[in-house]
PDB file of N, CA and C in Angstrom:
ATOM      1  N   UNK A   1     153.241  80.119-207.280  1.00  0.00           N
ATOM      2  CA  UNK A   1     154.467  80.530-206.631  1.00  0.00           C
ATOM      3  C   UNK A   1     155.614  80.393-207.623  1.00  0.00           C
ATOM      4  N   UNK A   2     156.737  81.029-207.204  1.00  0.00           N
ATOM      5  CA  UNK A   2     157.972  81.501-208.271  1.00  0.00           C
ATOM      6  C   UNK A   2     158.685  80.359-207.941  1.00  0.00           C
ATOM      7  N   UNK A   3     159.833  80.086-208.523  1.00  0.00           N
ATOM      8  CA  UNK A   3     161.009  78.946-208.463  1.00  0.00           C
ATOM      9  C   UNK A   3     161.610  79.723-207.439  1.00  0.00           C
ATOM     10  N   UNK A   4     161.924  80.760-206.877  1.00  0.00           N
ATOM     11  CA  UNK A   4     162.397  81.322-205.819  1.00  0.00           C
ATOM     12  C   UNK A   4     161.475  80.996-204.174  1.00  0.00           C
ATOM     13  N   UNK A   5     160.291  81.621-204.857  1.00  0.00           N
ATOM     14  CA  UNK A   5     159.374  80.787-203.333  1.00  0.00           C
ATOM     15  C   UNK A   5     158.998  79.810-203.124  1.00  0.00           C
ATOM     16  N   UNK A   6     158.826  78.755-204.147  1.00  0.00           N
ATOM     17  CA  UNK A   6     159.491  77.280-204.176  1.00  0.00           C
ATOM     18  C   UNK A   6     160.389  77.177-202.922  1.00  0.00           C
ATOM     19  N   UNK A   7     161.593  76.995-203.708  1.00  0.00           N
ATOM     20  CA  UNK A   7     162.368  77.395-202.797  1.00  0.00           C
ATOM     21  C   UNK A   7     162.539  77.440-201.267  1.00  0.00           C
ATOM     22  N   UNK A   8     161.929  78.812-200.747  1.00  0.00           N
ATOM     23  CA  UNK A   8     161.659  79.131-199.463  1.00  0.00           C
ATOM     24  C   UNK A   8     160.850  78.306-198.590  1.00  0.00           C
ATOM     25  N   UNK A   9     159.603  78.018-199.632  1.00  0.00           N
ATOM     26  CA  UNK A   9     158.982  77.480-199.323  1.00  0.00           C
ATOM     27  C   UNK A   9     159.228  76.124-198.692  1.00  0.00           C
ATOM     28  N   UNK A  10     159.920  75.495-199.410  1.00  0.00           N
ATOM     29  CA  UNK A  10     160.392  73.660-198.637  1.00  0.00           C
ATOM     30  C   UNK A  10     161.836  73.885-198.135  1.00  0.00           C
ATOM     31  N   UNK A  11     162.465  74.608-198.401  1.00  0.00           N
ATOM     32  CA  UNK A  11     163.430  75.033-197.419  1.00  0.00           C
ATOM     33  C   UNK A  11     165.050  74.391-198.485  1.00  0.00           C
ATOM     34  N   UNK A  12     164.603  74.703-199.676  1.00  0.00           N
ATOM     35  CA  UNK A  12     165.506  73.776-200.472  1.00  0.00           C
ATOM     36  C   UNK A  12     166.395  75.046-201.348  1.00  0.00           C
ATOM     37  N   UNK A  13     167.325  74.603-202.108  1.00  0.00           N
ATOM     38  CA  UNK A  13     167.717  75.852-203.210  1.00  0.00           C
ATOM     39  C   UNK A  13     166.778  75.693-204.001  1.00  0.00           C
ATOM     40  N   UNK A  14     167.102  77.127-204.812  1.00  0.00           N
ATOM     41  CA  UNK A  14     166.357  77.348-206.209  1.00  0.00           C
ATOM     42  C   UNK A  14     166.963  76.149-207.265  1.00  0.00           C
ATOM     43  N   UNK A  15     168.466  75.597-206.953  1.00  0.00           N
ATOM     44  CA  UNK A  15     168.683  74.906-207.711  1.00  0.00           C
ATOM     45  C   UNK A  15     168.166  73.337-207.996  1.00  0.00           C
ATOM     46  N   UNK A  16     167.847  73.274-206.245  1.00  0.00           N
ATOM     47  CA  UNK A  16     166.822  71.813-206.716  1.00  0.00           C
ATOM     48  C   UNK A  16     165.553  71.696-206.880  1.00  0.00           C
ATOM     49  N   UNK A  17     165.103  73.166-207.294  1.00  0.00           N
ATOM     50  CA  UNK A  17     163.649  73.366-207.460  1.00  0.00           C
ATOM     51  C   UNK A  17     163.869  73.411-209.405  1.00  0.00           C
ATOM     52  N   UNK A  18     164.556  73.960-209.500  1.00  0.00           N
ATOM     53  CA  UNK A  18     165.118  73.548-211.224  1.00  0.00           C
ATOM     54  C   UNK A  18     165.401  72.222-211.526  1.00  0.00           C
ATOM     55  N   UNK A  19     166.256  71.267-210.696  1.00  0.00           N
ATOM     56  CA  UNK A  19     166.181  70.012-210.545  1.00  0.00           C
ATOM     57  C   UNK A  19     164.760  68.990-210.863  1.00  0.00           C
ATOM     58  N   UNK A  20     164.009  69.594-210.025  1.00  0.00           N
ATOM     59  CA  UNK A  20     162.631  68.730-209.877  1.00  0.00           C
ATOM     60  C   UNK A  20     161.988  69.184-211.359  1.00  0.00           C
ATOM     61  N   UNK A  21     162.042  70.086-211.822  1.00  0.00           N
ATOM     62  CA  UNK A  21     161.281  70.702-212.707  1.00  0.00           C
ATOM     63  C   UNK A  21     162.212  69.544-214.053  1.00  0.00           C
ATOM     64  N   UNK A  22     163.410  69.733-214.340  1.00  0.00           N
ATOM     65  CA  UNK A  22     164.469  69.249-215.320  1.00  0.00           C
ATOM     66  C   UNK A  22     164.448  67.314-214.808  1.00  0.00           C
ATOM     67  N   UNK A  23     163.848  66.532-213.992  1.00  0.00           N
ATOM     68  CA  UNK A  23     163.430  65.610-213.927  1.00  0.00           C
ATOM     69  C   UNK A  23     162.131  65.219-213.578  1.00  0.00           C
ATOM     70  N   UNK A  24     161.190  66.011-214.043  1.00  0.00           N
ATOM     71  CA  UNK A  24     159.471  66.128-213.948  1.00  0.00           C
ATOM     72  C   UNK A  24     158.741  65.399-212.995  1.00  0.00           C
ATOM     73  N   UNK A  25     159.349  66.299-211.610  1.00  0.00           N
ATOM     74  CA  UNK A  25     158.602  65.841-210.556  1.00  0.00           C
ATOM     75  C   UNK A  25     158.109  67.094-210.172  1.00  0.00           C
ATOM     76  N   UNK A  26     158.316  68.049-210.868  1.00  0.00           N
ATOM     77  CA  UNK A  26     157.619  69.516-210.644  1.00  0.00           C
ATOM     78  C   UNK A  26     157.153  69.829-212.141  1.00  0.00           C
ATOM     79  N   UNK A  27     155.945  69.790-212.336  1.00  0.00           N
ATOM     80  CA  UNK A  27     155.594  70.799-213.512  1.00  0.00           C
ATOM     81  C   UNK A  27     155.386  72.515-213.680  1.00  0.00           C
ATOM     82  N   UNK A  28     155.449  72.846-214.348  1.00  0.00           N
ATOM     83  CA  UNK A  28     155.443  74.612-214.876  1.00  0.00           C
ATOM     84  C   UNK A  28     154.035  74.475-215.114  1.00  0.00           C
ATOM     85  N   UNK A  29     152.912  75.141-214.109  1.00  0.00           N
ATOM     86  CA  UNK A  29     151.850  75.847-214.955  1.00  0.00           C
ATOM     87  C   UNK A  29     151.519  76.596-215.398  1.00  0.00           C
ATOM     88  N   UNK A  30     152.893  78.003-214.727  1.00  0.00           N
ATOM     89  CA  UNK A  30     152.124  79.129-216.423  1.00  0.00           C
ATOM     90  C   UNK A  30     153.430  80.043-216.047  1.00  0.00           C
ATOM     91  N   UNK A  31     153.398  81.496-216.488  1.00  0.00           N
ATOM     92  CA  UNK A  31     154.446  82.471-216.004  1.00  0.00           C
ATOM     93  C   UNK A  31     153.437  83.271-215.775  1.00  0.00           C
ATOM     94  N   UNK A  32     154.258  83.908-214.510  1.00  0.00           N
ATOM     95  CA  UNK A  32     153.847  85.497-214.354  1.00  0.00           C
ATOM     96  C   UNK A  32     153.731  86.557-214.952  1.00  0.00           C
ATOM     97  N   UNK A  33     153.411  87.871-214.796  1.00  0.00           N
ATOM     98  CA  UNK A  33     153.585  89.052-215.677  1.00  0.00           C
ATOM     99  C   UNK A  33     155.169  89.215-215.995  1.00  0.00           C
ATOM    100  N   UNK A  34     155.924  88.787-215.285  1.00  0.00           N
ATOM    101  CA  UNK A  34     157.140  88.750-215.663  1.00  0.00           C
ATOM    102  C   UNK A  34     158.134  87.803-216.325  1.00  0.00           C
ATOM    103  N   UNK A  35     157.004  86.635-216.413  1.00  0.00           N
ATOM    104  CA  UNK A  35     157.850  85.995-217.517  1.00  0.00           C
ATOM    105  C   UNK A  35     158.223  84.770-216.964  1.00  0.00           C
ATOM    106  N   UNK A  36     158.591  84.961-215.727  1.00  0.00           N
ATOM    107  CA  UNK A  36     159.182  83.257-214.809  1.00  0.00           C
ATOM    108  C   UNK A  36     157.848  82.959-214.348  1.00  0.00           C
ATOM    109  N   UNK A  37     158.716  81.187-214.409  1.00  0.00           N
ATOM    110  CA  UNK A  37     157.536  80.466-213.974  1.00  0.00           C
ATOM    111  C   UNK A  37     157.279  80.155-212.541  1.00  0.00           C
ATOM    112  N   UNK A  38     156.184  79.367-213.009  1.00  0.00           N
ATOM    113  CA  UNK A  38     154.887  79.492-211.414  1.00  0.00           C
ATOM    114  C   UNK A  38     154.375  77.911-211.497  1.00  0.00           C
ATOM    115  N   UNK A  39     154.248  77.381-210.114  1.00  0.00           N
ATOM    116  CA  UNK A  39     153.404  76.401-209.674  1.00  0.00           C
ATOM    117  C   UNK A  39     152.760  76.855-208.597  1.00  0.00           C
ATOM    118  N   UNK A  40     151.690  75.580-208.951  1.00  0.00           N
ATOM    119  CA  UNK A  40     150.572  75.251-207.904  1.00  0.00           C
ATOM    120  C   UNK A  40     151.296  74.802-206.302  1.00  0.00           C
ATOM    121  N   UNK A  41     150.866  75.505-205.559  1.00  0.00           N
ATOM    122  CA  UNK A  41     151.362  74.765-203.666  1.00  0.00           C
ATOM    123  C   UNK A  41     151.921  73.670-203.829  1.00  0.00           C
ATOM    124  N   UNK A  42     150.419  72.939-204.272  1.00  0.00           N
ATOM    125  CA  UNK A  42     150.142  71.372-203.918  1.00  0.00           C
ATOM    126  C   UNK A  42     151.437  70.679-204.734  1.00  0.00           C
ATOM    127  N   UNK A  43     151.580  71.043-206.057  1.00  0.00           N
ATOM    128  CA  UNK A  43     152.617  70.457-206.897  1.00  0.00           C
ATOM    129  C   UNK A  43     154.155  70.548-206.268  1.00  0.00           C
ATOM    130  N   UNK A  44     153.985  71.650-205.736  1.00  0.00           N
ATOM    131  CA  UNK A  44     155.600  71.930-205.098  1.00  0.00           C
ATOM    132  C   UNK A  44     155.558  70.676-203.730  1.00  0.00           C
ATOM    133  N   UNK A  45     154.595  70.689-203.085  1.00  0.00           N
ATOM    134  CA  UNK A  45     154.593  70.054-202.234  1.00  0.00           C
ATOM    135  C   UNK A  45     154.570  68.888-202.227  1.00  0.00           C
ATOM    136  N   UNK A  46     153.978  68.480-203.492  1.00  0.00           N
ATOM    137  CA  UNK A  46     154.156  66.655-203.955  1.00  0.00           C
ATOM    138  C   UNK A  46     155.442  66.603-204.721  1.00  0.00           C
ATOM    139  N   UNK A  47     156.045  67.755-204.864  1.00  0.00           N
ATOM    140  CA  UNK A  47     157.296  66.921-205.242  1.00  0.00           C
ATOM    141  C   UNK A  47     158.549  66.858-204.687  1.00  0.00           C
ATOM    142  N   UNK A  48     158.694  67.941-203.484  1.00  0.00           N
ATOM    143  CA  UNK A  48     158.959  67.584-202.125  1.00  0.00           C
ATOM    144  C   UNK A  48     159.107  66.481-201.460  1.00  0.00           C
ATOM    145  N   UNK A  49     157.840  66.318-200.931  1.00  0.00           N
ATOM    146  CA  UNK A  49     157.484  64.705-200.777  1.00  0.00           C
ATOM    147  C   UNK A  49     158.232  63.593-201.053  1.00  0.00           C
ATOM    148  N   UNK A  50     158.121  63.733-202.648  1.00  0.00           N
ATOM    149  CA  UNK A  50     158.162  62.299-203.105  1.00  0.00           C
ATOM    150  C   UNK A  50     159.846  62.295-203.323  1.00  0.00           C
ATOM    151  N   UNK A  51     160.061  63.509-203.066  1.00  0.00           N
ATOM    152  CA  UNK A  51     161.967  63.550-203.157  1.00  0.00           C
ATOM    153  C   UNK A  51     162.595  62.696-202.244  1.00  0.00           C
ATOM    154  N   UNK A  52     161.940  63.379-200.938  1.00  0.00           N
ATOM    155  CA  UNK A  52     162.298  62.839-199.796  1.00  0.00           C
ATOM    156  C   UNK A  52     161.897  61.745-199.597  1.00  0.00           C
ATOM    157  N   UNK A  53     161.095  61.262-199.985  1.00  0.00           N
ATOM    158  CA  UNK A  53     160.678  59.663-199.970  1.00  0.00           C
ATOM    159  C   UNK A  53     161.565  59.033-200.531  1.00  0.00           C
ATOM    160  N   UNK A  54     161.784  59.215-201.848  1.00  0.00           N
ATOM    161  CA  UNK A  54     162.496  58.195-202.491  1.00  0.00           C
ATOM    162  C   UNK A  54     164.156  58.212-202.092  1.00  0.00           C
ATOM    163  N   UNK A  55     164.507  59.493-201.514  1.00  0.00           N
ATOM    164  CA  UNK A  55     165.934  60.059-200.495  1.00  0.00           C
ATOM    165  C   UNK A  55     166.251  59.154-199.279  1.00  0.00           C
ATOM    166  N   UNK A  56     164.741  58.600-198.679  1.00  0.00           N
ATOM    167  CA  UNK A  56     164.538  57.939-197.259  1.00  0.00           C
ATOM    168  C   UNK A  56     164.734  58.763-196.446  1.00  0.00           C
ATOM    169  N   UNK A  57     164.079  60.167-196.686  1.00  0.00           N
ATOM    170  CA  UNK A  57     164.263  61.013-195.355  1.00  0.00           C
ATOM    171  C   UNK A  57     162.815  61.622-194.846  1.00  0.00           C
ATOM    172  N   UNK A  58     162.450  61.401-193.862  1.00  0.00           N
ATOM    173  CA  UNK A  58     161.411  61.459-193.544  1.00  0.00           C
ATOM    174  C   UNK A  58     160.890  63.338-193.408  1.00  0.00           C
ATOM    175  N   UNK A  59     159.668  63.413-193.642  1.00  0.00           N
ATOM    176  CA  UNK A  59     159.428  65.203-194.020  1.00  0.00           C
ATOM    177  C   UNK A  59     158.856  65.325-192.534  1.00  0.00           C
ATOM    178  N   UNK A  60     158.415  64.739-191.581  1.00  0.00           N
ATOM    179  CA  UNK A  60     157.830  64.963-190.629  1.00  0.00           C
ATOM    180  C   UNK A  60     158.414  64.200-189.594  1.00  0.00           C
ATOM    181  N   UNK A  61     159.446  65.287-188.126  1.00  0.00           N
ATOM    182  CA  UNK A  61     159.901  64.582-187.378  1.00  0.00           C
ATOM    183  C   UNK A  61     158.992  64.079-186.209  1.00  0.00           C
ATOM    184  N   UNK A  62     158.837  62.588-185.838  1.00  0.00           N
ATOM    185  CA  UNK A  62     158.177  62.174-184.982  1.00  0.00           C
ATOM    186  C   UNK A  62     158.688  62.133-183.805  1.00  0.00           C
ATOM    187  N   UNK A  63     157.971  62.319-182.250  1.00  0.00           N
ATOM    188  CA  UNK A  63     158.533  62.032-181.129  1.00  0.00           C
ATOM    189  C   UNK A  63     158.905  60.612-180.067  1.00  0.00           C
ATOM    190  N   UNK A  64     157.936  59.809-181.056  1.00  0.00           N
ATOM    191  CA  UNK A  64     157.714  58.538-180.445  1.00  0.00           C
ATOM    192  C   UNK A  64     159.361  57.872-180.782  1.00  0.00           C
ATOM    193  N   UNK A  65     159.442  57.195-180.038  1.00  0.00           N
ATOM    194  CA  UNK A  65     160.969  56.338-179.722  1.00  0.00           C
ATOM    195  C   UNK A  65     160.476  54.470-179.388  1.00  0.00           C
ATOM    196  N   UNK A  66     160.797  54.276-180.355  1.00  0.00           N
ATOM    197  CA  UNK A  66     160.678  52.710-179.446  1.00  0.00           C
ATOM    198  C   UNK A  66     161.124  52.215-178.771  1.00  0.00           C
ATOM    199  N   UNK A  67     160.253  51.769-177.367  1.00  0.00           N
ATOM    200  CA  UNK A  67     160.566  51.566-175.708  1.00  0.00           C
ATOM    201  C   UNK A  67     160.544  52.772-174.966  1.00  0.00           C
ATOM    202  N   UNK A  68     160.249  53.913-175.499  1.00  0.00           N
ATOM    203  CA  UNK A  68     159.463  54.879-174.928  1.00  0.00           C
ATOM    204  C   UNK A  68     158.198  54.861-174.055  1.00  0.00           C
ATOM    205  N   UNK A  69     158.195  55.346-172.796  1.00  0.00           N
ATOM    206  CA  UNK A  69     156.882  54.970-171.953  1.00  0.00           C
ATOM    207  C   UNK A  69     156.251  56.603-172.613  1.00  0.00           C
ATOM    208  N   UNK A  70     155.366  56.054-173.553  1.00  0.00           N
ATOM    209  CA  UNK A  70     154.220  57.448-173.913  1.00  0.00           C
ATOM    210  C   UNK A  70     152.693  56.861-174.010  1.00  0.00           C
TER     211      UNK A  70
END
């Protein structure tokens, strides 16, 4: 995927997908026929992740409430 569908993909700018890349929590594995670069899903998605982790914002909203009857 492109630094643009990056992007789309986690719901972030292109600019903090350049971010992750310019503090190597995203690596470049190759370019396209056109020249820009491309990652793997999984890589975009672990570095996502670990953004938001280390941000303290959780990537998955839960429903449970504590003192909730569920």
């Amino acid at each position: 995927m492109t630094v643009k569908e990056a992007a789309l993909f986690t719901g972030v700018s292109v600019q903090t997908v350049y971010s992750w890349i310019r503090r190597g929590h995203l690596t470049v594995t190759g370019l396209d026929h056109r020249g820009q670069k491309v990652f793997r899903h999984l890589d975009v998605t672990r570095a996502e992740l670990g953004t938001r982790i280390k941000a303290h914002r959780s990537p998955i909203q839960t429903r449970h409430t504590e003192g909730s009857k569920s």
